Amino acid sequence: MNYPNGIEKKYYNLVTYGNRGMSLEEDLNITNEYYRENNIAIIYKKPTPITIHKVDYPSRKEAVIKEAHFKIPSTTDYNGIYKGKYIDFEAKETNQKTSFPLSNIHQHQIEHLKKITEHGGIGFLIVRFNAYGETYLLENKDFFSFLEKENRKSIPYSFFQKYGKLISIGLRPRLDYLKLIEVNL
Amino acid sequence: MNYPNGIEKKYYNLVTYGNRGMSLEEDLNITNEYYRENNIAIIYKKPTPITIHKVDYPSRKEAVIKEAHFKIPSTTDYNGIYKGKYIDFEAKETNQKTSFPLSNIHQHQIEHLKKITEHGGIGFLIVRFNAYGETYLLENKDFFSFLEKENRKSIPYSFFQKYGKLISIGLRPRLDYLKLIEVNL
């Protein structure tokens, strides 16, 4: 299937895997809920951006959107606060075995992540290789050093093995990615 | 008109005033754009949260949402980073002259703002009194001291005059609310 800009893919995952608790998105939602309930961090996934064209009001109390389109996001999907620090990241899954295609991330999102570092926030990618069941956290500094040095359309799996941090999978929290973030207090 | 939970109101404002650059939301969007372009802060409005029920695929490249509902937001509408600090706020307009009804803000959002302070972020409300053309920034500390002391369903206009900070309206930036935020570096 052809998923332009990852937008339909996202929605596809939402309806197909959402309730089975298996997608990266669902794992992160459960993890962020755990972080919030245990007062570790306040991190949320942003709603999917859409453009609304038509709304019906079948009753005074209810509005039903009858026509809308998915929009290309200008920022990353996740942000929040951890130990007083601003946290910002994008999360993607890939079925590729040898590399993570950069087409999965919009240019806007890459520029956004860069600005986060410039403004003193903590930015990173979370990338899951479905073929290996492995989920890596790639800090901005390593992500941008790759982009500056290499002129490639994808990041090799071996780069994640070398520079990424493998996120351990557990029950609670499901994906303890914050454990891998160092915050100087 | 009866706007339950402010949801239809928000959408109504979006279509009615959006293009005239007159609503508080539009003023804040322009201001945040200015802050981003001038590298002052990276702050965005979150997309409106919706639940999608039906999607059509008229072509491989395009998805059209054919049925969706507005959801009650669990967080505030705006967040981002300023001088290395996590920023989080909710913005509302009221046509009332003597007070700002607390029914404009969901309980979830109030709890969310409280947590932001606990985690070392900067949280506040931006409230516009349309009758006076005045827009106030009310810091979390003053907002929560009101909630703790008073058992009222609305915050008097006089409270904003006394404890809020009046945001000056200009051309660029349109609503310079960050000028009123003190960040200890």
PDB file of N, CA, C and O in Angstrom, chain B residues 65-96:
ATOM      1  N   ILE B  65     -12.017  12.309   5.769  1.00  0.00           N
ATOM      2  CA  ILE B  65     -12.757  11.946   6.979  1.00  0.00           C
ATOM      3  C   ILE B  65     -14.221  12.281   6.720  1.00  0.00           C
ATOM      4  O   ILE B  65     -14.558  13.413   6.389  1.00  0.00           O
ATOM      5  N   LYS B  66     -15.092  11.271   6.839  1.00  0.00           N
ATOM      6  CA  LYS B  66     -16.512  11.489   6.541  1.00  0.00           C
ATOM      7  C   LYS B  66     -17.360  11.577   7.801  1.00  0.00           C
ATOM      8  O   LYS B  66     -18.510  12.009   7.757  1.00  0.00           O
ATOM      9  N   GLU B  67     -16.817  11.129   8.917  1.00  0.00           N
ATOM     10  CA  GLU B  67     -17.559  11.285  10.166  1.00  0.00           C
ATOM     11  C   GLU B  67     -16.590  11.338  11.337  1.00  0.00           C
ATOM     12  O   GLU B  67     -15.748  10.449  11.501  1.00  0.00           O
ATOM     13  N   ALA B  68     -16.729  12.368  12.137  1.00  0.00           N
ATOM     14  CA  ALA B  68     -15.867  12.517  13.312  1.00  0.00           C
ATOM     15  C   ALA B  68     -16.568  13.405  14.329  1.00  0.00           C
ATOM     16  O   ALA B  68     -17.476  14.159  13.989  1.00  0.00           O
ATOM     17  N   HIS B  69     -16.167  13.273  15.579  1.00  0.00           N
ATOM     18  CA  HIS B  69     -16.721  14.110  16.653  1.00  0.00           C
ATOM     19  C   HIS B  69     -15.617  14.869  17.353  1.00  0.00           C
ATOM     20  O   HIS B  69     -14.496  14.392  17.441  1.00  0.00           O
ATOM     21  N   PHE B  70     -15.971  16.007  17.906  1.00  0.00           N
ATOM     22  CA  PHE B  70     -15.035  16.742  18.754  1.00  0.00           C
ATOM     23  C   PHE B  70     -14.927  16.009  20.087  1.00  0.00           C
ATOM     24  O   PHE B  70     -15.918  15.509  20.610  1.00  0.00           O
ATOM     25  N   LYS B  71     -13.712  15.964  20.613  1.00  0.00           N
ATOM     26  CA  LYS B  71     -13.479  15.313  21.910  1.00  0.00           C
ATOM     27  C   LYS B  71     -13.188  16.383  22.956  1.00  0.00           C
ATOM     28  O   LYS B  71     -12.678  17.449  22.621  1.00  0.00           O
ATOM     29  N   ILE B  72     -13.478  16.067  24.206  1.00  0.00           N
ATOM     30  CA  ILE B  72     -13.109  16.995  25.283  1.00  0.00           C
ATOM     31  C   ILE B  72     -11.595  16.897  25.473  1.00  0.00           C
ATOM     32  O   ILE B  72     -11.052  15.802  25.619  1.00  0.00           O
ATOM     33  N   PRO B  73     -10.895  18.030  25.429  1.00  0.00           N
ATOM     34  CA  PRO B  73      -9.430  17.974  25.540  1.00  0.00           C
ATOM     35  C   PRO B  73      -8.962  17.595  26.949  1.00  0.00           C
ATOM     36  O   PRO B  73      -9.573  17.988  27.934  1.00  0.00           O
ATOM     37  N   SER B  74      -7.884  16.817  27.046  1.00  0.00           N
ATOM     38  CA  SER B  74      -7.349  16.454  28.362  1.00  0.00           C
ATOM     39  C   SER B  74      -6.269  17.436  28.804  1.00  0.00           C
ATOM     40  O   SER B  74      -5.914  17.484  29.974  1.00  0.00           O
ATOM     41  N   THR B  75      -5.749  18.183  27.856  1.00  0.00           N
ATOM     42  CA  THR B  75      -4.706  19.143  28.216  1.00  0.00           C
ATOM     43  C   THR B  75      -5.143  20.540  27.772  1.00  0.00           C
ATOM     44  O   THR B  75      -6.235  20.719  27.253  1.00  0.00           O
ATOM     45  N   THR B  76      -4.249  21.492  27.974  1.00  0.00           N
ATOM     46  CA  THR B  76      -4.494  22.840  27.490  1.00  0.00           C
ATOM     47  C   THR B  76      -4.230  22.897  25.982  1.00  0.00           C
ATOM     48  O   THR B  76      -3.724  21.946  25.401  1.00  0.00           O
ATOM     49  N   ASP B  77      -4.540  24.032  25.387  1.00  0.00           N
ATOM     50  CA  ASP B  77      -4.402  24.166  23.934  1.00  0.00           C
ATOM     51  C   ASP B  77      -2.995  24.524  23.474  1.00  0.00           C
ATOM     52  O   ASP B  77      -2.619  24.244  22.342  1.00  0.00           O
ATOM     53  N   TYR B  78      -2.219  25.186  24.322  1.00  0.00           N
ATOM     54  CA  TYR B  78      -0.933  25.715  23.875  1.00  0.00           C
ATOM     55  C   TYR B  78       0.202  25.189  24.742  1.00  0.00           C
ATOM     56  O   TYR B  78       0.094  25.180  25.978  1.00  0.00           O
ATOM     57  N   ASN B  79       1.295  24.798  24.100  1.00  0.00           N
ATOM     58  CA  ASN B  79       2.511  24.531  24.871  1.00  0.00           C
ATOM     59  C   ASN B  79       3.744  24.665  24.001  1.00  0.00           C
ATOM     60  O   ASN B  79       3.656  24.797  22.781  1.00  0.00           O
ATOM     61  N   GLY B  80       4.891  24.690  24.693  1.00  0.00           N
ATOM     62  CA  GLY B  80       6.134  24.857  23.958  1.00  0.00           C
ATOM     63  C   GLY B  80       7.287  25.196  24.873  1.00  0.00           C
ATOM     64  O   GLY B  80       7.242  24.909  26.073  1.00  0.00           O
ATOM     65  N   ILE B  81       8.309  25.822  24.300  1.00  0.00           N
ATOM     66  CA  ILE B  81       9.521  26.112  25.060  1.00  0.00           C
ATOM     67  C   ILE B  81       9.935  27.574  24.886  1.00  0.00           C
ATOM     68  O   ILE B  81       9.855  28.132  23.786  1.00  0.00           O
ATOM     69  N   TYR B  82      10.344  28.188  26.002  1.00  0.00           N
ATOM     70  CA  TYR B  82      10.790  29.581  26.010  1.00  0.00           C
ATOM     71  C   TYR B  82      11.947  29.705  26.989  1.00  0.00           C
ATOM     72  O   TYR B  82      11.792  29.352  28.161  1.00  0.00           O
ATOM     73  N   LYS B  83      13.087  30.185  26.504  1.00  0.00           N
ATOM     74  CA  LYS B  83      14.295  30.302  27.335  1.00  0.00           C
ATOM     75  C   LYS B  83      14.577  29.017  28.120  1.00  0.00           C
ATOM     76  O   LYS B  83      14.887  29.073  29.318  1.00  0.00           O
ATOM     77  N   GLY B  84      14.429  27.892  27.452  1.00  0.00           N
ATOM     78  CA  GLY B  84      14.721  26.610  28.077  1.00  0.00           C
ATOM     79  C   GLY B  84      13.640  26.099  29.008  1.00  0.00           C
ATOM     80  O   GLY B  84      13.754  25.005  29.558  1.00  0.00           O
ATOM     81  N   LYS B  85      12.577  26.868  29.178  1.00  0.00           N
ATOM     82  CA  LYS B  85      11.517  26.485  30.105  1.00  0.00           C
ATOM     83  C   LYS B  85      10.295  25.949  29.366  1.00  0.00           C
ATOM     84  O   LYS B  85       9.936  26.452  28.290  1.00  0.00           O
ATOM     85  N   TYR B  86       9.651  24.976  29.973  1.00  0.00           N
ATOM     86  CA  TYR B  86       8.410  24.445  29.424  1.00  0.00           C
ATOM     87  C   TYR B  86       7.264  25.420  29.730  1.00  0.00           C
ATOM     88  O   TYR B  86       7.056  25.815  30.874  1.00  0.00           O
ATOM     89  N   ILE B  87       6.536  25.796  28.684  1.00  0.00           N
ATOM     90  CA  ILE B  87       5.429  26.762  28.767  1.00  0.00           C
ATOM     91  C   ILE B  87       4.117  26.049  28.449  1.00  0.00           C
ATOM     92  O   ILE B  87       4.076  25.232  27.524  1.00  0.00           O
ATOM     93  N   ASP B  88       3.064  26.343  29.176  1.00  0.00           N
ATOM     94  CA  ASP B  88       1.794  25.653  28.975  1.00  0.00           C
ATOM     95  C   ASP B  88       0.654  26.583  29.381  1.00  0.00           C
ATOM     96  O   ASP B  88       0.651  27.097  30.497  1.00  0.00           O
ATOM     97  N   PHE B  89      -0.287  26.792  28.486  1.00  0.00           N
ATOM     98  CA  PHE B  89      -1.406  27.663  28.868  1.00  0.00           C
ATOM     99  C   PHE B  89      -2.691  27.370  28.105  1.00  0.00           C
ATOM    100  O   PHE B  89      -2.687  26.729  27.061  1.00  0.00           O
ATOM    101  N   GLU B  90      -3.770  27.866  28.681  1.00  0.00           N
ATOM    102  CA  GLU B  90      -5.077  27.795  28.046  1.00  0.00           C
ATOM    103  C   GLU B  90      -5.521  29.231  27.767  1.00  0.00           C
ATOM    104  O   GLU B  90      -5.217  30.134  28.554  1.00  0.00           O
ATOM    105  N   ALA B  91      -6.212  29.443  26.660  1.00  0.00           N
ATOM    106  CA  ALA B  91      -6.647  30.791  26.285  1.00  0.00           C
ATOM    107  C   ALA B  91      -8.140  30.782  26.018  1.00  0.00           C
ATOM    108  O   ALA B  91      -8.640  29.906  25.319  1.00  0.00           O
ATOM    109  N   LYS B  92      -8.834  31.749  26.592  1.00  0.00           N
ATOM    110  CA  LYS B  92     -10.290  31.829  26.442  1.00  0.00           C
ATOM    111  C   LYS B  92     -10.762  33.272  26.312  1.00  0.00           C
ATOM    112  O   LYS B  92     -10.196  34.167  26.927  1.00  0.00           O
ATOM    113  N   GLU B  93     -11.821  33.426  25.570  1.00  0.00           N
ATOM    114  CA  GLU B  93     -12.495  34.725  25.477  1.00  0.00           C
ATOM    115  C   GLU B  93     -13.808  34.634  26.237  1.00  0.00           C
ATOM    116  O   GLU B  93     -14.418  33.575  26.293  1.00  0.00           O
ATOM    117  N   THR B  94     -14.245  35.747  26.773  1.00  0.00           N
ATOM    118  CA  THR B  94     -15.580  35.770  27.358  1.00  0.00           C
ATOM    119  C   THR B  94     -16.283  37.071  26.975  1.00  0.00           C
ATOM    120  O   THR B  94     -15.642  38.107  26.804  1.00  0.00           O
ATOM    121  N   ASN B  95     -17.608  36.965  26.821  1.00  0.00           N
ATOM    122  CA  ASN B  95     -18.404  38.164  26.555  1.00  0.00           C
ATOM    123  C   ASN B  95     -18.963  38.751  27.845  1.00  0.00           C
ATOM    124  O   ASN B  95     -19.583  39.819  27.831  1.00  0.00           O
ATOM    125  N   GLN B  96     -18.762  38.041  28.962  1.00  0.00           N
ATOM    126  CA  GLN B  96     -19.217  38.526  30.261  1.00  0.00           C
ATOM    127  C   GLN B  96     -18.480  39.812  30.629  1.00  0.00           C
ATOM    128  O   GLN B  96     -17.315  39.980  30.271  1.00  0.00           O
TER     129      GLN B  96
END
